Amino acid sequence: MAYRNGTYVAFHAGGTTDPTKSDIKYYNTMKMWDASKHIEFSLCNSHEKTSSVRDSSKKETLKRSLITRLRNSKQFLLILTKTTKNDTDWVPFEIAYAVDTCELPLILAYPDYDSIMAPAELSDYWSPALKTRIENGSARAIHIPFRKAAVLDALSQFDITNKNYPTNGYGYYTREAHQEWGLV
């Protein structure tokens, strides 16, 4: 059995390695938080997806690497922007494997929002792989704004050891929690 201690972070790379033109900028923000030494969490290098090539042997190597990282993770954080649903390659695979095989809770972080109290209203951000799992109840997900306080709180609470919450795909923090973070 793998030692599951990492946070798997997924995002839509948009087929580019330019950090200003893809959602990797949010992953890089998390790396900066991690580097501050004041925040304790472990990130997995899912950003290697951006260097993916269409050579099938290299795709299989990348796929095996992603599977290993997912198996070693205790939670799955997906950064959701308006373009995430356009990813038809790696993000749907990562979601499916995280939920269906690894049974990881999903932390769904939205950079476009300061507060989230009605997750169903954000379904336009969801790819078919995510939407199906949220709607059929197989995904346990918490929806949060991509803000440092919310991300850190979610990472501290929602992992494979917490089976009590979230119980379905529509979890979210209370208004009071958002107020504590200074977001509403």
JSON list of C-alpha atoms in Angstrom, two decimals:
[
{"chain": "A", "resi": 1, "resn": "MET", "atom": "CA", "xyz": [0.00, 0.00, 0.00]},
{"chain": "A", "resi": 2, "resn": "ALA", "atom": "CA", "xyz": [1.31, 3.42, -0.92]},
{"chain": "A", "resi": 3, "resn": "TYR", "atom": "CA", "xyz": [2.11, 6.00, 1.72]},
{"chain": "A", "resi": 4, "resn": "ARG", "atom": "CA", "xyz": [-0.58, 8.59, 0.97]},
{"chain": "A", "resi": 5, "resn": "ASN", "atom": "CA", "xyz": [0.63, 11.96, 2.16]},
{"chain": "A", "resi": 6, "resn": "GLY", "atom": "CA", "xyz": [0.64, 14.30, -0.82]},
{"chain": "A", "resi": 7, "resn": "THR", "atom": "CA", "xyz": [-1.80, 16.75, -2.29]},
{"chain": "A", "resi": 8, "resn": "TYR", "atom": "CA", "xyz": [-2.42, 16.10, -5.95]},
{"chain": "A", "resi": 9, "resn": "VAL", "atom": "CA", "xyz": [-3.02, 19.37, -7.78]},
{"chain": "A", "resi": 10, "resn": "ALA", "atom": "CA", "xyz": [-4.62, 19.35, -11.23]},
{"chain": "A", "resi": 11, "resn": "PHE", "atom": "CA", "xyz": [-5.32, 22.20, -13.61]},
{"chain": "A", "resi": 12, "resn": "HIS", "atom": "CA", "xyz": [-5.86, 22.84, -17.31]},
{"chain": "A", "resi": 13, "resn": "ALA", "atom": "CA", "xyz": [-2.48, 23.48, -18.91]},
{"chain": "A", "resi": 14, "resn": "GLY", "atom": "CA", "xyz": [-4.03, 24.68, -22.14]},
{"chain": "A", "resi": 15, "resn": "GLY", "atom": "CA", "xyz": [-1.40, 22.93, -24.25]},
{"chain": "A", "resi": 16, "resn": "THR", "atom": "CA", "xyz": [1.24, 25.50, -23.40]},
{"chain": "A", "resi": 17, "resn": "THR", "atom": "CA", "xyz": [4.26, 25.79, -21.15]},
{"chain": "A", "resi": 18, "resn": "ASP", "atom": "CA", "xyz": [3.81, 29.58, -20.93]},
{"chain": "A", "resi": 19, "resn": "PRO", "atom": "CA", "xyz": [2.75, 30.16, -17.32]},
{"chain": "A", "resi": 20, "resn": "THR", "atom": "CA", "xyz": [0.91, 33.37, -18.21]},
{"chain": "A", "resi": 21, "resn": "LYS", "atom": "CA", "xyz": [-1.35, 31.57, -20.68]},
{"chain": "A", "resi": 22, "resn": "SER", "atom": "CA", "xyz": [-2.52, 28.64, -18.59]},
{"chain": "A", "resi": 23, "resn": "ASP", "atom": "CA", "xyz": [-3.83, 27.75, -15.17]},
{"chain": "A", "resi": 24, "resn": "ILE", "atom": "CA", "xyz": [-0.34, 26.70, -14.10]},
{"chain": "A", "resi": 25, "resn": "LYS", "atom": "CA", "xyz": [-0.07, 30.21, -12.64]},
{"chain": "A", "resi": 26, "resn": "TYR", "atom": "CA", "xyz": [-2.40, 29.10, -9.82]},
{"chain": "A", "resi": 27, "resn": "TYR", "atom": "CA", "xyz": [-0.32, 26.00, -9.18]},
{"chain": "A", "resi": 28, "resn": "ASN", "atom": "CA", "xyz": [2.75, 28.25, -9.06]},
{"chain": "A", "resi": 29, "resn": "THR", "atom": "CA", "xyz": [0.96, 30.42, -6.50]},
{"chain": "A", "resi": 30, "resn": "MET", "atom": "CA", "xyz": [0.53, 27.33, -4.33]},
{"chain": "A", "resi": 31, "resn": "LYS", "atom": "CA", "xyz": [4.20, 26.52, -4.73]},
{"chain": "A", "resi": 32, "resn": "MET", "atom": "CA", "xyz": [5.00, 30.04, -3.48]},
{"chain": "A", "resi": 33, "resn": "TRP", "atom": "CA", "xyz": [2.78, 29.47, -0.44]},
{"chain": "A", "resi": 34, "resn": "ASP", "atom": "CA", "xyz": [4.57, 26.19, 0.17]},
{"chain": "A", "resi": 35, "resn": "ALA", "atom": "CA", "xyz": [8.00, 27.77, -0.19]},
{"chain": "A", "resi": 36, "resn": "SER", "atom": "CA", "xyz": [7.20, 30.34, 2.50]},
{"chain": "A", "resi": 37, "resn": "LYS", "atom": "CA", "xyz": [7.92, 27.67, 5.15]},
{"chain": "A", "resi": 38, "resn": "HIS", "atom": "CA", "xyz": [4.96, 29.01, 7.16]},
{"chain": "A", "resi": 39, "resn": "ILE", "atom": "CA", "xyz": [2.51, 26.68, 5.46]},
{"chain": "A", "resi": 40, "resn": "GLU", "atom": "CA", "xyz": [2.64, 22.92, 5.86]},
{"chain": "A", "resi": 41, "resn": "PHE", "atom": "CA", "xyz": [1.47, 20.82, 2.93]},
{"chain": "A", "resi": 42, "resn": "SER", "atom": "CA", "xyz": [3.03, 18.62, 0.28]},
{"chain": "A", "resi": 43, "resn": "LEU", "atom": "CA", "xyz": [2.38, 19.15, -3.42]},
{"chain": "A", "resi": 44, "resn": "CYS", "atom": "CA", "xyz": [2.75, 16.58, -6.18]},
{"chain": "A", "resi": 45, "resn": "ASN", "atom": "CA", "xyz": [4.26, 17.71, -9.49]},
{"chain": "A", "resi": 46, "resn": "SER", "atom": "CA", "xyz": [1.27, 17.42, -11.78]},
{"chain": "A", "resi": 47, "resn": "HIS", "atom": "CA", "xyz": [2.58, 20.40, -13.74]},
{"chain": "A", "resi": 48, "resn": "GLU", "atom": "CA", "xyz": [4.69, 18.01, -15.81]},
{"chain": "A", "resi": 49, "resn": "LYS", "atom": "CA", "xyz": [1.58, 17.60, -17.93]},
{"chain": "A", "resi": 50, "resn": "THR", "atom": "CA", "xyz": [2.49, 20.81, -19.71]},
{"chain": "A", "resi": 51, "resn": "SER", "atom": "CA", "xyz": [5.47, 19.13, -21.35]},
{"chain": "A", "resi": 52, "resn": "SER", "atom": "CA", "xyz": [3.38, 16.22, -22.58]},
{"chain": "A", "resi": 53, "resn": "VAL", "atom": "CA", "xyz": [3.97, 15.18, -26.16]},
{"chain": "A", "resi": 54, "resn": "ARG", "atom": "CA", "xyz": [1.83, 13.16, -28.50]},
{"chain": "A", "resi": 55, "resn": "ASP", "atom": "CA", "xyz": [4.36, 10.33, -28.76]},
{"chain": "A", "resi": 56, "resn": "SER", "atom": "CA", "xyz": [2.33, 7.38, -27.43]},
{"chain": "A", "resi": 57, "resn": "SER", "atom": "CA", "xyz": [5.26, 5.85, -25.50]},
{"chain": "A", "resi": 58, "resn": "LYS", "atom": "CA", "xyz": [5.84, 9.14, -23.69]},
{"chain": "A", "resi": 59, "resn": "LYS", "atom": "CA", "xyz": [2.12, 9.48, -23.01]},
{"chain": "A", "resi": 60, "resn": "GLU", "atom": "CA", "xyz": [2.10, 6.04, -21.41]},
{"chain": "A", "resi": 61, "resn": "THR", "atom": "CA", "xyz": [5.10, 6.98, -19.27]},
{"chain": "A", "resi": 62, "resn": "LEU", "atom": "CA", "xyz": [3.35, 10.18, -18.19]},
{"chain": "A", "resi": 63, "resn": "LYS", "atom": "CA", "xyz": [0.15, 8.28, -17.47]},
{"chain": "A", "resi": 64, "resn": "ARG", "atom": "CA", "xyz": [2.00, 5.79, -15.25]},
{"chain": "A", "resi": 65, "resn": "SER", "atom": "CA", "xyz": [3.65, 8.70, -13.44]},
{"chain": "A", "resi": 66, "resn": "LEU", "atom": "CA", "xyz": [0.31, 10.43, -12.85]},
{"chain": "A", "resi": 67, "resn": "ILE", "atom": "CA", "xyz": [-1.20, 7.17, -11.55]},
{"chain": "A", "resi": 68, "resn": "THR", "atom": "CA", "xyz": [1.68, 6.75, -9.11]},
{"chain": "A", "resi": 69, "resn": "ARG", "atom": "CA", "xyz": [1.22, 10.31, -7.85]},
{"chain": "A", "resi": 70, "resn": "LEU", "atom": "CA", "xyz": [-2.53, 9.86, -7.48]},
{"chain": "A", "resi": 71, "resn": "ARG", "atom": "CA", "xyz": [-2.04, 6.63, -5.53]},
{"chain": "A", "resi": 72, "resn": "ASN", "atom": "CA", "xyz": [0.36, 8.44, -3.20]},
{"chain": "A", "resi": 73, "resn": "SER", "atom": "CA", "xyz": [-2.01, 11.33, -2.59]},
{"chain": "A", "resi": 74, "resn": "LYS", "atom": "CA", "xyz": [-4.42, 11.89, 0.26]},
{"chain": "A", "resi": 75, "resn": "GLN", "atom": "CA", "xyz": [-6.51, 14.53, -1.53]},
{"chain": "A", "resi": 76, "resn": "PHE", "atom": "CA", "xyz": [-7.12, 15.93, -4.99]},
{"chain": "A", "resi": 77, "resn": "LEU", "atom": "CA", "xyz": [-7.20, 19.69, -5.52]},
{"chain": "A", "resi": 78, "resn": "LEU", "atom": "CA", "xyz": [-8.56, 20.78, -8.88]},
{"chain": "A", "resi": 79, "resn": "ILE", "atom": "CA", "xyz": [-8.19, 24.40, -9.95]},
{"chain": "A", "resi": 80, "resn": "LEU", "atom": "CA", "xyz": [-11.28, 25.26, -11.97]},
{"chain": "A", "resi": 81, "resn": "THR", "atom": "CA", "xyz": [-11.37, 28.14, -14.41]},
{"chain": "A", "resi": 82, "resn": "LYS", "atom": "CA", "xyz": [-13.60, 28.75, -17.41]},
{"chain": "A", "resi": 83, "resn": "THR", "atom": "CA", "xyz": [-11.18, 26.76, -19.61]},
{"chain": "A", "resi": 84, "resn": "THR", "atom": "CA", "xyz": [-10.81, 23.66, -17.41]},
{"chain": "A", "resi": 85, "resn": "LYS", "atom": "CA", "xyz": [-13.78, 21.94, -19.04]},
{"chain": "A", "resi": 86, "resn": "ASN", "atom": "CA", "xyz": [-11.99, 22.29, -22.41]},
{"chain": "A", "resi": 87, "resn": "ASP", "atom": "CA", "xyz": [-9.32, 19.81, -21.33]},
{"chain": "A", "resi": 88, "resn": "THR", "atom": "CA", "xyz": [-10.22, 16.49, -22.94]},
{"chain": "A", "resi": 89, "resn": "ASP", "atom": "CA", "xyz": [-6.95, 14.74, -22.19]},
{"chain": "A", "resi": 90, "resn": "TRP", "atom": "CA", "xyz": [-5.32, 14.74, -18.77]},
{"chain": "A", "resi": 91, "resn": "VAL", "atom": "CA", "xyz": [-7.76, 16.48, -16.41]},
{"chain": "A", "resi": 92, "resn": "PRO", "atom": "CA", "xyz": [-10.66, 14.08, -17.17]},
{"chain": "A", "resi": 93, "resn": "PHE", "atom": "CA", "xyz": [-8.31, 11.13, -16.71]},
{"chain": "A", "resi": 94, "resn": "GLU", "atom": "CA", "xyz": [-7.04, 12.53, -13.39]},
{"chain": "A", "resi": 95, "resn": "ILE", "atom": "CA", "xyz": [-10.58, 13.17, -12.11]},
{"chain": "A", "resi": 96, "resn": "ALA", "atom": "CA", "xyz": [-11.76, 9.69, -13.08]},
{"chain": "A", "resi": 97, "resn": "TYR", "atom": "CA", "xyz": [-8.76, 7.95, -11.53]},
{"chain": "A", "resi": 98, "resn": "ALA", "atom": "CA", "xyz": [-8.86, 10.08, -8.36]},
{"chain": "A", "resi": 99, "resn": "VAL", "atom": "CA", "xyz": [-12.56, 9.43, -7.73]},
{"chain": "A", "resi": 100, "resn": "ASP", "atom": "CA", "xyz": [-13.16, 5.97, -9.20]},
{"chain": "A", "resi": 101, "resn": "THR", "atom": "CA", "xyz": [-9.95, 4.21, -8.21]},
{"chain": "A", "resi": 102, "resn": "CYS", "atom": "CA", "xyz": [-8.28, 6.17, -5.40]},
{"chain": "A", "resi": 103, "resn": "GLU", "atom": "CA", "xyz": [-11.50, 7.42, -3.76]},
{"chain": "A", "resi": 104, "resn": "LEU", "atom": "CA", "xyz": [-9.87, 10.78, -3.08]},
{"chain": "A", "resi": 105, "resn": "PRO", "atom": "CA", "xyz": [-11.95, 13.68, -1.83]},
{"chain": "A", "resi": 106, "resn": "LEU", "atom": "CA", "xyz": [-11.99, 16.58, -4.27]},
{"chain": "A", "resi": 107, "resn": "ILE", "atom": "CA", "xyz": [-11.14, 20.11, -3.28]},
{"chain": "A", "resi": 108, "resn": "LEU", "atom": "CA", "xyz": [-12.50, 22.21, -6.14]},
{"chain": "A", "resi": 109, "resn": "ALA", "atom": "CA", "xyz": [-10.93, 25.67, -6.10]},
{"chain": "A", "resi": 110, "resn": "TYR", "atom": "CA", "xyz": [-12.28, 28.52, -8.25]},
{"chain": "A", "resi": 111, "resn": "PRO", "atom": "CA", "xyz": [-9.96, 31.53, -8.81]},
{"chain": "A", "resi": 112, "resn": "ASP", "atom": "CA", "xyz": [-12.84, 33.59, -10.25]},
{"chain": "A", "resi": 113, "resn": "TYR", "atom": "CA", "xyz": [-14.80, 33.63, -6.98]},
{"chain": "A", "resi": 114, "resn": "ASP", "atom": "CA", "xyz": [-14.31, 35.13, -3.51]},
{"chain": "A", "resi": 115, "resn": "SER", "atom": "CA", "xyz": [-17.02, 32.97, -1.97]},
{"chain": "A", "resi": 116, "resn": "ILE", "atom": "CA", "xyz": [-18.93, 29.86, -2.93]},
{"chain": "A", "resi": 117, "resn": "MET", "atom": "CA", "xyz": [-22.19, 28.97, -1.26]},
{"chain": "A", "resi": 118, "resn": "ALA", "atom": "CA", "xyz": [-24.14, 27.45, -4.15]},
{"chain": "A", "resi": 119, "resn": "PRO", "atom": "CA", "xyz": [-21.84, 24.95, -5.92]},
{"chain": "A", "resi": 120, "resn": "ALA", "atom": "CA", "xyz": [-24.49, 23.76, -8.39]},
{"chain": "A", "resi": 121, "resn": "GLU", "atom": "CA", "xyz": [-24.45, 27.25, -9.91]},
{"chain": "A", "resi": 122, "resn": "LEU", "atom": "CA", "xyz": [-20.83, 26.64, -10.99]},
{"chain": "A", "resi": 123, "resn": "SER", "atom": "CA", "xyz": [-21.61, 23.62, -13.16]},
{"chain": "A", "resi": 124, "resn": "ASP", "atom": "CA", "xyz": [-20.55, 25.56, -16.28]},
{"chain": "A", "resi": 125, "resn": "TYR", "atom": "CA", "xyz": [-16.98, 25.15, -15.02]},
{"chain": "A", "resi": 126, "resn": "TRP", "atom": "CA", "xyz": [-17.23, 21.35, -14.81]},
{"chain": "A", "resi": 127, "resn": "SER", "atom": "CA", "xyz": [-15.96, 18.97, -17.45]},
{"chain": "A", "resi": 128, "resn": "PRO", "atom": "CA", "xyz": [-18.20, 15.99, -18.26]},
{"chain": "A", "resi": 129, "resn": "ALA", "atom": "CA", "xyz": [-15.93, 13.75, -16.15]},
{"chain": "A", "resi": 130, "resn": "LEU", "atom": "CA", "xyz": [-16.42, 15.97, -13.10]},
{"chain": "A", "resi": 131, "resn": "LYS", "atom": "CA", "xyz": [-20.08, 16.77, -13.71]},
{"chain": "A", "resi": 132, "resn": "THR", "atom": "CA", "xyz": [-21.03, 13.10, -14.02]},
{"chain": "A", "resi": 133, "resn": "ARG", "atom": "CA", "xyz": [-19.31, 12.18, -10.76]},
{"chain": "A", "resi": 134, "resn": "ILE", "atom": "CA", "xyz": [-20.78, 15.12, -8.87]},
{"chain": "A", "resi": 135, "resn": "GLU", "atom": "CA", "xyz": [-24.29, 14.46, -10.13]},
{"chain": "A", "resi": 136, "resn": "ASN", "atom": "CA", "xyz": [-24.22, 10.69, -9.58]},
{"chain": "A", "resi": 137, "resn": "GLY", "atom": "CA", "xyz": [-22.83, 11.10, -6.06]},
{"chain": "A", "resi": 138, "resn": "SER", "atom": "CA", "xyz": [-19.58, 9.22, -6.57]},
{"chain": "A", "resi": 139, "resn": "ALA", "atom": "CA", "xyz": [-17.45, 12.34, -5.96]},
{"chain": "A", "resi": 140, "resn": "ARG", "atom": "CA", "xyz": [-17.02, 13.72, -2.48]},
{"chain": "A", "resi": 141, "resn": "ALA", "atom": "CA", "xyz": [-16.24, 17.38, -3.14]},
{"chain": "A", "resi": 142, "resn": "ILE", "atom": "CA", "xyz": [-15.84, 20.66, -1.31]},
{"chain": "A", "resi": 143, "resn": "HIS", "atom": "CA", "xyz": [-16.14, 23.80, -3.48]},
{"chain": "A", "resi": 144, "resn": "ILE", "atom": "CA", "xyz": [-13.97, 26.71, -2.38]},
{"chain": "A", "resi": 145, "resn": "PRO", "atom": "CA", "xyz": [-12.68, 30.01, -3.68]},
{"chain": "A", "resi": 146, "resn": "PHE", "atom": "CA", "xyz": [-9.02, 29.84, -4.70]},
{"chain": "A", "resi": 147, "resn": "ARG", "atom": "CA", "xyz": [-7.94, 32.02, -1.79]},
{"chain": "A", "resi": 148, "resn": "LYS", "atom": "CA", "xyz": [-5.11, 31.12, 0.55]},
{"chain": "A", "resi": 149, "resn": "ALA", "atom": "CA", "xyz": [-7.21, 30.82, 3.73]},
{"chain": "A", "resi": 150, "resn": "ALA", "atom": "CA", "xyz": [-9.85, 28.67, 2.06]},
{"chain": "A", "resi": 151, "resn": "VAL", "atom": "CA", "xyz": [-7.30, 26.43, 0.32]},
{"chain": "A", "resi": 152, "resn": "LEU", "atom": "CA", "xyz": [-5.27, 25.88, 3.48]},
{"chain": "A", "resi": 153, "resn": "ASP", "atom": "CA", "xyz": [-8.35, 25.14, 5.55]},
{"chain": "A", "resi": 154, "resn": "ALA", "atom": "CA", "xyz": [-9.65, 22.63, 3.01]},
{"chain": "A", "resi": 155, "resn": "LEU", "atom": "CA", "xyz": [-6.26, 20.94, 2.75]},
{"chain": "A", "resi": 156, "resn": "SER", "atom": "CA", "xyz": [-6.11, 20.59, 6.53]},
{"chain": "A", "resi": 157, "resn": "GLN", "atom": "CA", "xyz": [-9.56, 18.96, 6.76]},
{"chain": "A", "resi": 158, "resn": "PHE", "atom": "CA", "xyz": [-10.45, 17.01, 3.67]},
{"chain": "A", "resi": 159, "resn": "ASP", "atom": "CA", "xyz": [-8.37, 13.96, 2.90]},
{"chain": "A", "resi": 160, "resn": "ILE", "atom": "CA", "xyz": [-8.76, 10.19, 2.71]},
{"chain": "A", "resi": 161, "resn": "THR", "atom": "CA", "xyz": [-8.99, 9.90, 6.50]},
{"chain": "A", "resi": 162, "resn": "ASN", "atom": "CA", "xyz": [-12.08, 12.16, 6.73]},
{"chain": "A", "resi": 163, "resn": "LYS", "atom": "CA", "xyz": [-15.02, 10.11, 5.51]},
{"chain": "A", "resi": 164, "resn": "ASN", "atom": "CA", "xyz": [-17.62, 12.26, 7.30]},
{"chain": "A", "resi": 165, "resn": "TYR", "atom": "CA", "xyz": [-17.50, 15.28, 5.00]},
{"chain": "A", "resi": 166, "resn": "PRO", "atom": "CA", "xyz": [-17.92, 16.05, 2.24]},
{"chain": "A", "resi": 167, "resn": "THR", "atom": "CA", "xyz": [-20.53, 13.36, 1.71]},
{"chain": "A", "resi": 168, "resn": "ASN", "atom": "CA", "xyz": [-21.47, 14.26, -1.86]},
{"chain": "A", "resi": 169, "resn": "GLY", "atom": "CA", "xyz": [-20.34, 16.47, -4.72]},
{"chain": "A", "resi": 170, "resn": "TYR", "atom": "CA", "xyz": [-21.91, 19.69, -3.45]},
{"chain": "A", "resi": 171, "resn": "GLY", "atom": "CA", "xyz": [-19.99, 20.48, -0.25]},
{"chain": "A", "resi": 172, "resn": "TYR", "atom": "CA", "xyz": [-19.16, 24.09, 0.60]},
{"chain": "A", "resi": 173, "resn": "TYR", "atom": "CA", "xyz": [-18.16, 26.26, 3.54]},
{"chain": "A", "resi": 174, "resn": "THR", "atom": "CA", "xyz": [-20.67, 28.31, 5.51]},
{"chain": "A", "resi": 175, "resn": "ARG", "atom": "CA", "xyz": [-21.04, 32.05, 5.18]},
{"chain": "A", "resi": 176, "resn": "GLU", "atom": "CA", "xyz": [-19.45, 32.33, 8.63]},
{"chain": "A", "resi": 177, "resn": "ALA", "atom": "CA", "xyz": [-16.32, 30.55, 7.42]},
{"chain": "A", "resi": 178, "resn": "HIS", "atom": "CA", "xyz": [-16.09, 32.93, 4.47]},
{"chain": "A", "resi": 179, "resn": "GLN", "atom": "CA", "xyz": [-16.48, 35.84, 6.90]},
{"chain": "A", "resi": 180, "resn": "GLU", "atom": "CA", "xyz": [-13.68, 34.50, 9.11]},
{"chain": "A", "resi": 181, "resn": "TRP", "atom": "CA", "xyz": [-11.40, 34.48, 6.07]},
{"chain": "A", "resi": 182, "resn": "GLY", "atom": "CA", "xyz": [-12.41, 38.04, 5.21]},
{"chain": "A", "resi": 183, "resn": "LEU", "atom": "CA", "xyz": [-13.96, 37.01, 1.89]},
{"chain": "A", "resi": 184, "resn": "VAL", "atom": "CA", "xyz": [-17.53, 38.27, 2.41]}
]
